[in-house]
XYZ file of C-alpha atoms in Angstrom:
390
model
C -124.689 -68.909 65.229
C -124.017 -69.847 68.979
C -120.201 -70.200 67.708
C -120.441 -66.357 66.775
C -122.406 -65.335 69.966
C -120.067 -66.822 72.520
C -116.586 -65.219 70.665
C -118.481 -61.990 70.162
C -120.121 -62.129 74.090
C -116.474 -63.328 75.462
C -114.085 -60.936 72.753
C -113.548 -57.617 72.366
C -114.017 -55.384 74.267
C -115.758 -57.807 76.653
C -112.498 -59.346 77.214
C -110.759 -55.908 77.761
C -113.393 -54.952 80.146
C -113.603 -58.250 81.721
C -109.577 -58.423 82.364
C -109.601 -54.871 83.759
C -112.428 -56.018 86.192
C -109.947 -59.063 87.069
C -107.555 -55.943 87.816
C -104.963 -56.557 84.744
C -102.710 -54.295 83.641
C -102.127 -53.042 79.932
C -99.029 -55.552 79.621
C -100.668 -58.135 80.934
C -104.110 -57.226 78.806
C -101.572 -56.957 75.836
C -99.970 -60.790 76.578
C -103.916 -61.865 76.951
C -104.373 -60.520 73.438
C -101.320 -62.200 72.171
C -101.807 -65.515 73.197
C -104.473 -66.653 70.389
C -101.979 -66.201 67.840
C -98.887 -67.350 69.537
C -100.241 -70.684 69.834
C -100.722 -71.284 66.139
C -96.889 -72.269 66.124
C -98.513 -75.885 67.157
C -101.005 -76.093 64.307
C -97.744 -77.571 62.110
C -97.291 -80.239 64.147
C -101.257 -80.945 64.388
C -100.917 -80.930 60.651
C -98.938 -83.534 60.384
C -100.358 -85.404 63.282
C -103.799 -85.164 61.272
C -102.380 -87.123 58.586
C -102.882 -90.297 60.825
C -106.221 -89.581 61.511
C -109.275 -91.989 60.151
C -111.716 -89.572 60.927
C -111.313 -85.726 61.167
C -114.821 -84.863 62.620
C -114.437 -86.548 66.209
C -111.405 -85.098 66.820
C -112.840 -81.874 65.321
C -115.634 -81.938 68.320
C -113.383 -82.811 70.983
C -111.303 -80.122 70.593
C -113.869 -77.653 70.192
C -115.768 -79.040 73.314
C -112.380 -78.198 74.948
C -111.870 -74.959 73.590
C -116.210 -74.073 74.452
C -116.012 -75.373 77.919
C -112.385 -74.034 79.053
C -112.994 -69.763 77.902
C -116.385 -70.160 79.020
C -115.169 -71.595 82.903
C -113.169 -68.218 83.012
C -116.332 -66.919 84.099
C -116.065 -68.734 87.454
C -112.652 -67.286 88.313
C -114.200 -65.060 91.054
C -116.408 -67.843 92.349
C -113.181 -70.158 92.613
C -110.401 -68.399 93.363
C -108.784 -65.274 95.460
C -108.668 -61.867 94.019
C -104.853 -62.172 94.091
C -104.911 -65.077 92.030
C -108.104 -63.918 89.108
C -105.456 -62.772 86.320
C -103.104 -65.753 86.873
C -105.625 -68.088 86.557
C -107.175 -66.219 83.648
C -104.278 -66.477 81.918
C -103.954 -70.014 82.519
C -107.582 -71.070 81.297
C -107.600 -69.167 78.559
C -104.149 -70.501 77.400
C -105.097 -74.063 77.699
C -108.791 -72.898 75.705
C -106.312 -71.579 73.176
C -104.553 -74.596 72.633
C -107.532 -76.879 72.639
C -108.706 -74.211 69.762
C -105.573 -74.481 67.429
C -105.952 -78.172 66.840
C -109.812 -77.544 66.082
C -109.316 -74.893 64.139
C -106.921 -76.963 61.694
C -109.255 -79.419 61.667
C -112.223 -77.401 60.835
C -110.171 -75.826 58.242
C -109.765 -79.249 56.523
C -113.021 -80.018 56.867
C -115.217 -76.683 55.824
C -112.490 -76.712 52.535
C -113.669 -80.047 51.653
C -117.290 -79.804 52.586
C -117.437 -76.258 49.970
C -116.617 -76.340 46.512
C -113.913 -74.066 45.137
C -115.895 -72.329 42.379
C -118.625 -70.993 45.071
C -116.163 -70.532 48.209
C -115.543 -66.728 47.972
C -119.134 -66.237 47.437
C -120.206 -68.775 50.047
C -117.598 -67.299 52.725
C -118.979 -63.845 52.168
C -122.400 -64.682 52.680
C -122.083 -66.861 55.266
C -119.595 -64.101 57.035
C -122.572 -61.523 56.452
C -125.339 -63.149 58.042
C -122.617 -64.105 61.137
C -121.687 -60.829 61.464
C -125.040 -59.108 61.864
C -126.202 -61.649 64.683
C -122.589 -60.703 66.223
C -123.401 -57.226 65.960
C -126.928 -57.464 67.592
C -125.184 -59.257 70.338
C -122.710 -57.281 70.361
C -125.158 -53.916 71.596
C -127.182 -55.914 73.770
C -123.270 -57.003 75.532
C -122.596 -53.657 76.098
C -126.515 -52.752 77.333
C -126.197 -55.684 80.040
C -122.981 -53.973 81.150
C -123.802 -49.988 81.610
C -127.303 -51.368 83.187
C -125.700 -54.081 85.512
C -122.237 -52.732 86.327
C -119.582 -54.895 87.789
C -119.369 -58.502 88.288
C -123.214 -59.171 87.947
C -122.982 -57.914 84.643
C -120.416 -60.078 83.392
C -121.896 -63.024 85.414
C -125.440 -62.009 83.188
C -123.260 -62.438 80.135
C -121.322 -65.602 81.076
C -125.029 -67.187 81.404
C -125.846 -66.765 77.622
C -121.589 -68.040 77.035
C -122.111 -71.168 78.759
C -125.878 -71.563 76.772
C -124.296 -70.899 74.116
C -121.461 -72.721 74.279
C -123.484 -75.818 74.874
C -125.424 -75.304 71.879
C -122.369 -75.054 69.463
C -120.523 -78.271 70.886
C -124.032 -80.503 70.342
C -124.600 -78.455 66.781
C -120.681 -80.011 65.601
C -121.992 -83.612 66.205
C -124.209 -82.912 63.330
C -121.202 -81.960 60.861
C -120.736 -84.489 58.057
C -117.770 -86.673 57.438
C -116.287 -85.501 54.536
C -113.924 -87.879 52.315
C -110.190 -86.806 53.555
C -107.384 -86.614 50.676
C -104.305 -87.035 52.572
C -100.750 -85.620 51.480
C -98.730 -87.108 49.055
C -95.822 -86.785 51.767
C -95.840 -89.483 54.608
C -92.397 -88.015 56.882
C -92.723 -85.114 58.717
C -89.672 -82.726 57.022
C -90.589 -83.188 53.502
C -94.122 -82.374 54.464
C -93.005 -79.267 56.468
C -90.530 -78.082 53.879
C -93.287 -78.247 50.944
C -94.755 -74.604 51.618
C -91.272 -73.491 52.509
C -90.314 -74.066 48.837
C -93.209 -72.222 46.912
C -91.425 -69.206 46.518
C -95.017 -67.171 45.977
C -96.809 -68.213 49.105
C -93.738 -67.969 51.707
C -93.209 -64.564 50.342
C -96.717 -63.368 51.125
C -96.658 -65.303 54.443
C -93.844 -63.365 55.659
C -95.285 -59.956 54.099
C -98.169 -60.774 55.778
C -96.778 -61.476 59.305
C -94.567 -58.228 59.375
C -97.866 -56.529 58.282
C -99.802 -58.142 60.978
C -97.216 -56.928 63.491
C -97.154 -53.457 63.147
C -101.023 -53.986 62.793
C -101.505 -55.357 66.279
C -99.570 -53.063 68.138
C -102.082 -50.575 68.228
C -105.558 -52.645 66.860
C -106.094 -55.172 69.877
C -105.483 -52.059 71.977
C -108.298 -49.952 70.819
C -110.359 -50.990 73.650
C -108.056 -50.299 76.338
C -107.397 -46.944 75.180
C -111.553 -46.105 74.815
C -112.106 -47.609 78.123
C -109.169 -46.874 80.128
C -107.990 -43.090 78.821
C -110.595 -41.672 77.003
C -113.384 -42.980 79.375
C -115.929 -44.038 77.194
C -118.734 -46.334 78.713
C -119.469 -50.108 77.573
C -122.286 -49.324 75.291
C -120.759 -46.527 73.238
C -117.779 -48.491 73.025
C -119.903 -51.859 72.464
C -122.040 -49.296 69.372
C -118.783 -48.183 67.678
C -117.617 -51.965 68.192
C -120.914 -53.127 66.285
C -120.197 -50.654 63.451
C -117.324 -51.738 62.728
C -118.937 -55.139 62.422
C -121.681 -54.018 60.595
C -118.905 -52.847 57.831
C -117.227 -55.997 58.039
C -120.709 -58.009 57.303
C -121.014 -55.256 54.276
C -117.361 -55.625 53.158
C -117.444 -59.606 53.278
C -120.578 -59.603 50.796
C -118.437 -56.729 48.582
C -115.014 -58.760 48.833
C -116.643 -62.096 48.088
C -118.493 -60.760 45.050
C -115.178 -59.188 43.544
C -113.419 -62.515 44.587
C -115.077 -63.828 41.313
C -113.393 -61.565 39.194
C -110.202 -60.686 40.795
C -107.560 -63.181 42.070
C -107.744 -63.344 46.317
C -103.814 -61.768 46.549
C -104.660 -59.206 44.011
C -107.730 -57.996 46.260
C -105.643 -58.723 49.701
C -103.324 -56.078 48.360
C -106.538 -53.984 48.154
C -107.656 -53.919 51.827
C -103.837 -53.114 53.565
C -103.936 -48.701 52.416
C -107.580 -48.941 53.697
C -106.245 -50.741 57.391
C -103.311 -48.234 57.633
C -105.908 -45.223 57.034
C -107.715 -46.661 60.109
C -105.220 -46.206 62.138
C -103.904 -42.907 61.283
C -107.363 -41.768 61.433
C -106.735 -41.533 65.190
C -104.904 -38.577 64.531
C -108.039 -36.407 63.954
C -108.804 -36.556 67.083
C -106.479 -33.368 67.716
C -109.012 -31.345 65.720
C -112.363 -33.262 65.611
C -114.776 -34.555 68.254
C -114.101 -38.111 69.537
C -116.731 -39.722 68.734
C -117.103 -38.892 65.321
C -113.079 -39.575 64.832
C -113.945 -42.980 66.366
C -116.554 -43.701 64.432
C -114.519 -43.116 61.005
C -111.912 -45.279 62.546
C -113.864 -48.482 63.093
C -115.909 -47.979 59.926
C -112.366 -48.083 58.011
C -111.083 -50.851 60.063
C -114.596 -52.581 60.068
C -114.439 -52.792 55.498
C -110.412 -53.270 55.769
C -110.232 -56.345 58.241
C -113.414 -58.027 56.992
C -111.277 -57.829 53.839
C -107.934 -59.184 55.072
C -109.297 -61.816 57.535
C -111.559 -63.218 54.419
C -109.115 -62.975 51.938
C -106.125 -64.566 53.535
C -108.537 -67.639 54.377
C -109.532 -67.825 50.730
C -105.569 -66.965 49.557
C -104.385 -69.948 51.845
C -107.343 -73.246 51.513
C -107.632 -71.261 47.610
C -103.957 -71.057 46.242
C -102.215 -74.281 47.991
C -102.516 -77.371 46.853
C -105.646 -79.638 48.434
C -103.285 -83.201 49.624
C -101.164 -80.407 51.096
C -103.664 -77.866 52.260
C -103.684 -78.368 56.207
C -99.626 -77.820 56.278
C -99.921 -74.596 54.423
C -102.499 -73.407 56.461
C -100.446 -74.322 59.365
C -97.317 -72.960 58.381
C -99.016 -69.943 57.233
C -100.705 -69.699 61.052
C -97.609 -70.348 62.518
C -95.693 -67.308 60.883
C -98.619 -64.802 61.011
C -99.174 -65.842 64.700
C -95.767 -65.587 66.010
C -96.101 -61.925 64.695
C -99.120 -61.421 66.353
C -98.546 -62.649 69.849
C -94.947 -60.029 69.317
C -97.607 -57.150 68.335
C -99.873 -57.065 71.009
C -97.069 -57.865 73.992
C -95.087 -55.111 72.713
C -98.312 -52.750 72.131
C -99.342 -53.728 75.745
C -95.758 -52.763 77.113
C -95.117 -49.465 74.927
C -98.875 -47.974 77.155
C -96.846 -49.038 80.642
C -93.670 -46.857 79.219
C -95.605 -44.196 77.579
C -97.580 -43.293 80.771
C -95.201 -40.134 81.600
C -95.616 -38.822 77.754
C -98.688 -35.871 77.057
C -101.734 -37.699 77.223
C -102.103 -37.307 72.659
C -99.729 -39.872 72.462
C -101.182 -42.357 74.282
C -104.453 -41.803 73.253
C -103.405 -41.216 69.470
C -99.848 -41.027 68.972
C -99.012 -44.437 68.687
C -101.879 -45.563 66.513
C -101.018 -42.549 63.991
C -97.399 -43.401 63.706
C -98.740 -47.291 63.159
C -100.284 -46.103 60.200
C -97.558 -43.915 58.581
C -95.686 -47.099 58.727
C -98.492 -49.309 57.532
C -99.017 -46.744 54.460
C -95.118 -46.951 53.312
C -95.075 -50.899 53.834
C -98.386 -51.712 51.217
C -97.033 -49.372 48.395
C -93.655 -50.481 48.523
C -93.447 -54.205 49.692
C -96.807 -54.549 49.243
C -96.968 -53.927 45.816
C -94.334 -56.459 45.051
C -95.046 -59.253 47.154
C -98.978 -59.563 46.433
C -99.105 -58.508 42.273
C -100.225 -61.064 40.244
């Protein structure tokens, strides 16, 4: 619960908001965005490196107590340093956070995998993602309150109190994690090990799919709150509201997706949520005919069902379909490929707003996240289809 507070209190489109108050650009908002996912390249060397380990749960909490403590100390940037220097040394913090969070999140990973039994995970993970997601939706509103009530850097420096509160909580709440039995891979050298997902013909397939699909997906996605905040002008609470709706239809979509996940295979239902994701984004299109906020809130109430989908589903397709000594190097390779992706999507989303600026103003508010989903729509029912049926 404090885990889900601090992302929610320190993601989007706190981050967006909180970057533009730094004085970022869109390209360097974009590379911000991108950086979570670019580091997952390392997570197949942790892999391996976590092969060695005796115990997984105390390097677990020291890399989450990095990962806590370095994103929440962003908060200090214009306590520490000059205004010339805020986005640099953003960027820097951040980064090194990011790093810290790879290895814990391959860890963690191994760990939750082990501690839940296969024949309840899809169930468990949707429930658990529920209740999450409603406390990440309540803070979510009151996020955006403190911010149209307290403008400015007090405002942030209001929510950077409950981060760092927070953030304490969750590091002292890991100690408490059990120490699961680990069942290490059958490979002891570091190629063969590597090369083992690389030869199952099923999963490197949908890996790849899944990365060029993430791609085109983050171009426009990570940049939602840019374009609400930046062109269209909306204020922190309206766009913290539509935020928490889409939420809300995530926590509703992760109880529907883990039900069917007992009766339908987790590619089969992957498949599913990609038409649903491209429909979100070509929904921006309506705004040429239909009021905003209504377009807006059809948009993040598709997104909100189709990404609660896809983000659950790809967990449960990678710790579910892979075999268990091998488990932590298909997850990494799997993170590795889908990140590289999306740290590509987001810097070249980021950069495409900085060339677009001449262009009518309906193509940068919607033009690029209709023609996203046009794309999006031709890739599920033709690759799609082939790369994710049973």
């Amino acid at each position: 619960m404090p885990s889900t507070i601090f992302g929610v209190l320190l993601g989007q489109p706190f981050l967006t908001g909180y970057l533009l108050y730094l004085g970022a650009t869109s390209g360097q908002i974009g590379f911000v965005l991108a950086i979570t996912t670019f580091v997952n390249v390392l997570q197949i060397g942790i892999a391996y490196w976590m092969q060695k380990l005796k115990r997984r749960k105390w390097m677990l909490v020291l890399f989450v107590a990095l990962h806590r403590i370095l994103w929440s100390s962003t908060g200090l940037i214009p306590f520490i340093f000059s205004k010339e220097y805020w986005v640099s040394a953003f960027i820097v913090m951040y980064t090194a956070a990011f790093i810290a969070n790879t290895a814990g999140s391959v860890l963690w990973t191994s760990v939750i995998s082990d501690i839940v039994p296969a024949r309840v995970r899809g169930r468990y993970f949707g429930i658990r993602n529920t209740i999450l997601n409603a406390l990440g939706s309540i803070a979510m509103f009151a996020g955006g309150t403190v911010l149209d009530r307290v403008p400015g850097g007090e405002g942030f420096l209001v929510l950077y109190f409950m981060i760092w509160t927070c953030a304490l909580l969750n590091i002292l709440i890991f100690l408490f994690y059990p120490e699961v039995p680990f069942e290490r891979s059958t490979e002891s050298k570091f190629l063969p090990m590597f090369t083992r997902p690389l030869r199952d013909k099923s999963f490197i397939r949908a890996a790849f799919f899944l990365a060029m699909w993430l791609l085109v997906q983050t171009l426009v996605v990570p940049m939602y709150s840019y374009v609400m905040l930046n062109l269209l002008k909306i204020n922190y609470q309206t766009v913290s509201g539509l935020t928490v709706l889409q939420t809300v239809m995530m926590m509703i979509s992760f109880y529907i997706w883990g039900n069917l996940n007992a009766k339908y295979s987790n590619k089969k239902l992957l498949y599913w949520t990609l038409p649903i994701i491209a429909v979100s984004c070509l929904s921006w299109g309506l705004l040429s005919i239909f009021p905003t906020l209504l377009v807006l809130i059809i948009v993040h109430t598709l997104l909100g069902v189709g990404v609660g989908g896809f983000n659950q589903l790809s967990f449960n397709f990678v710790i579910g379909d892979t075999p268990k000594t091998e488990r932590a190097m298909f997850f990494a390779v799997y993170s590795a490929v889908t990140g590289f992706a999306s740290f590509i999507g987001p810097m070249i989303g980021g950069k495409v707003y900085e060339w677009i600026t001449d262009l009518p103003l309906w193509m940068q508010i919607y033009g690029l996240q209709a023609s996203a989903g046009v794309i999006m729509l031709v890739m599920a029912f033709t690759l799609g289809r082939r790369v994710l049926s049973d």
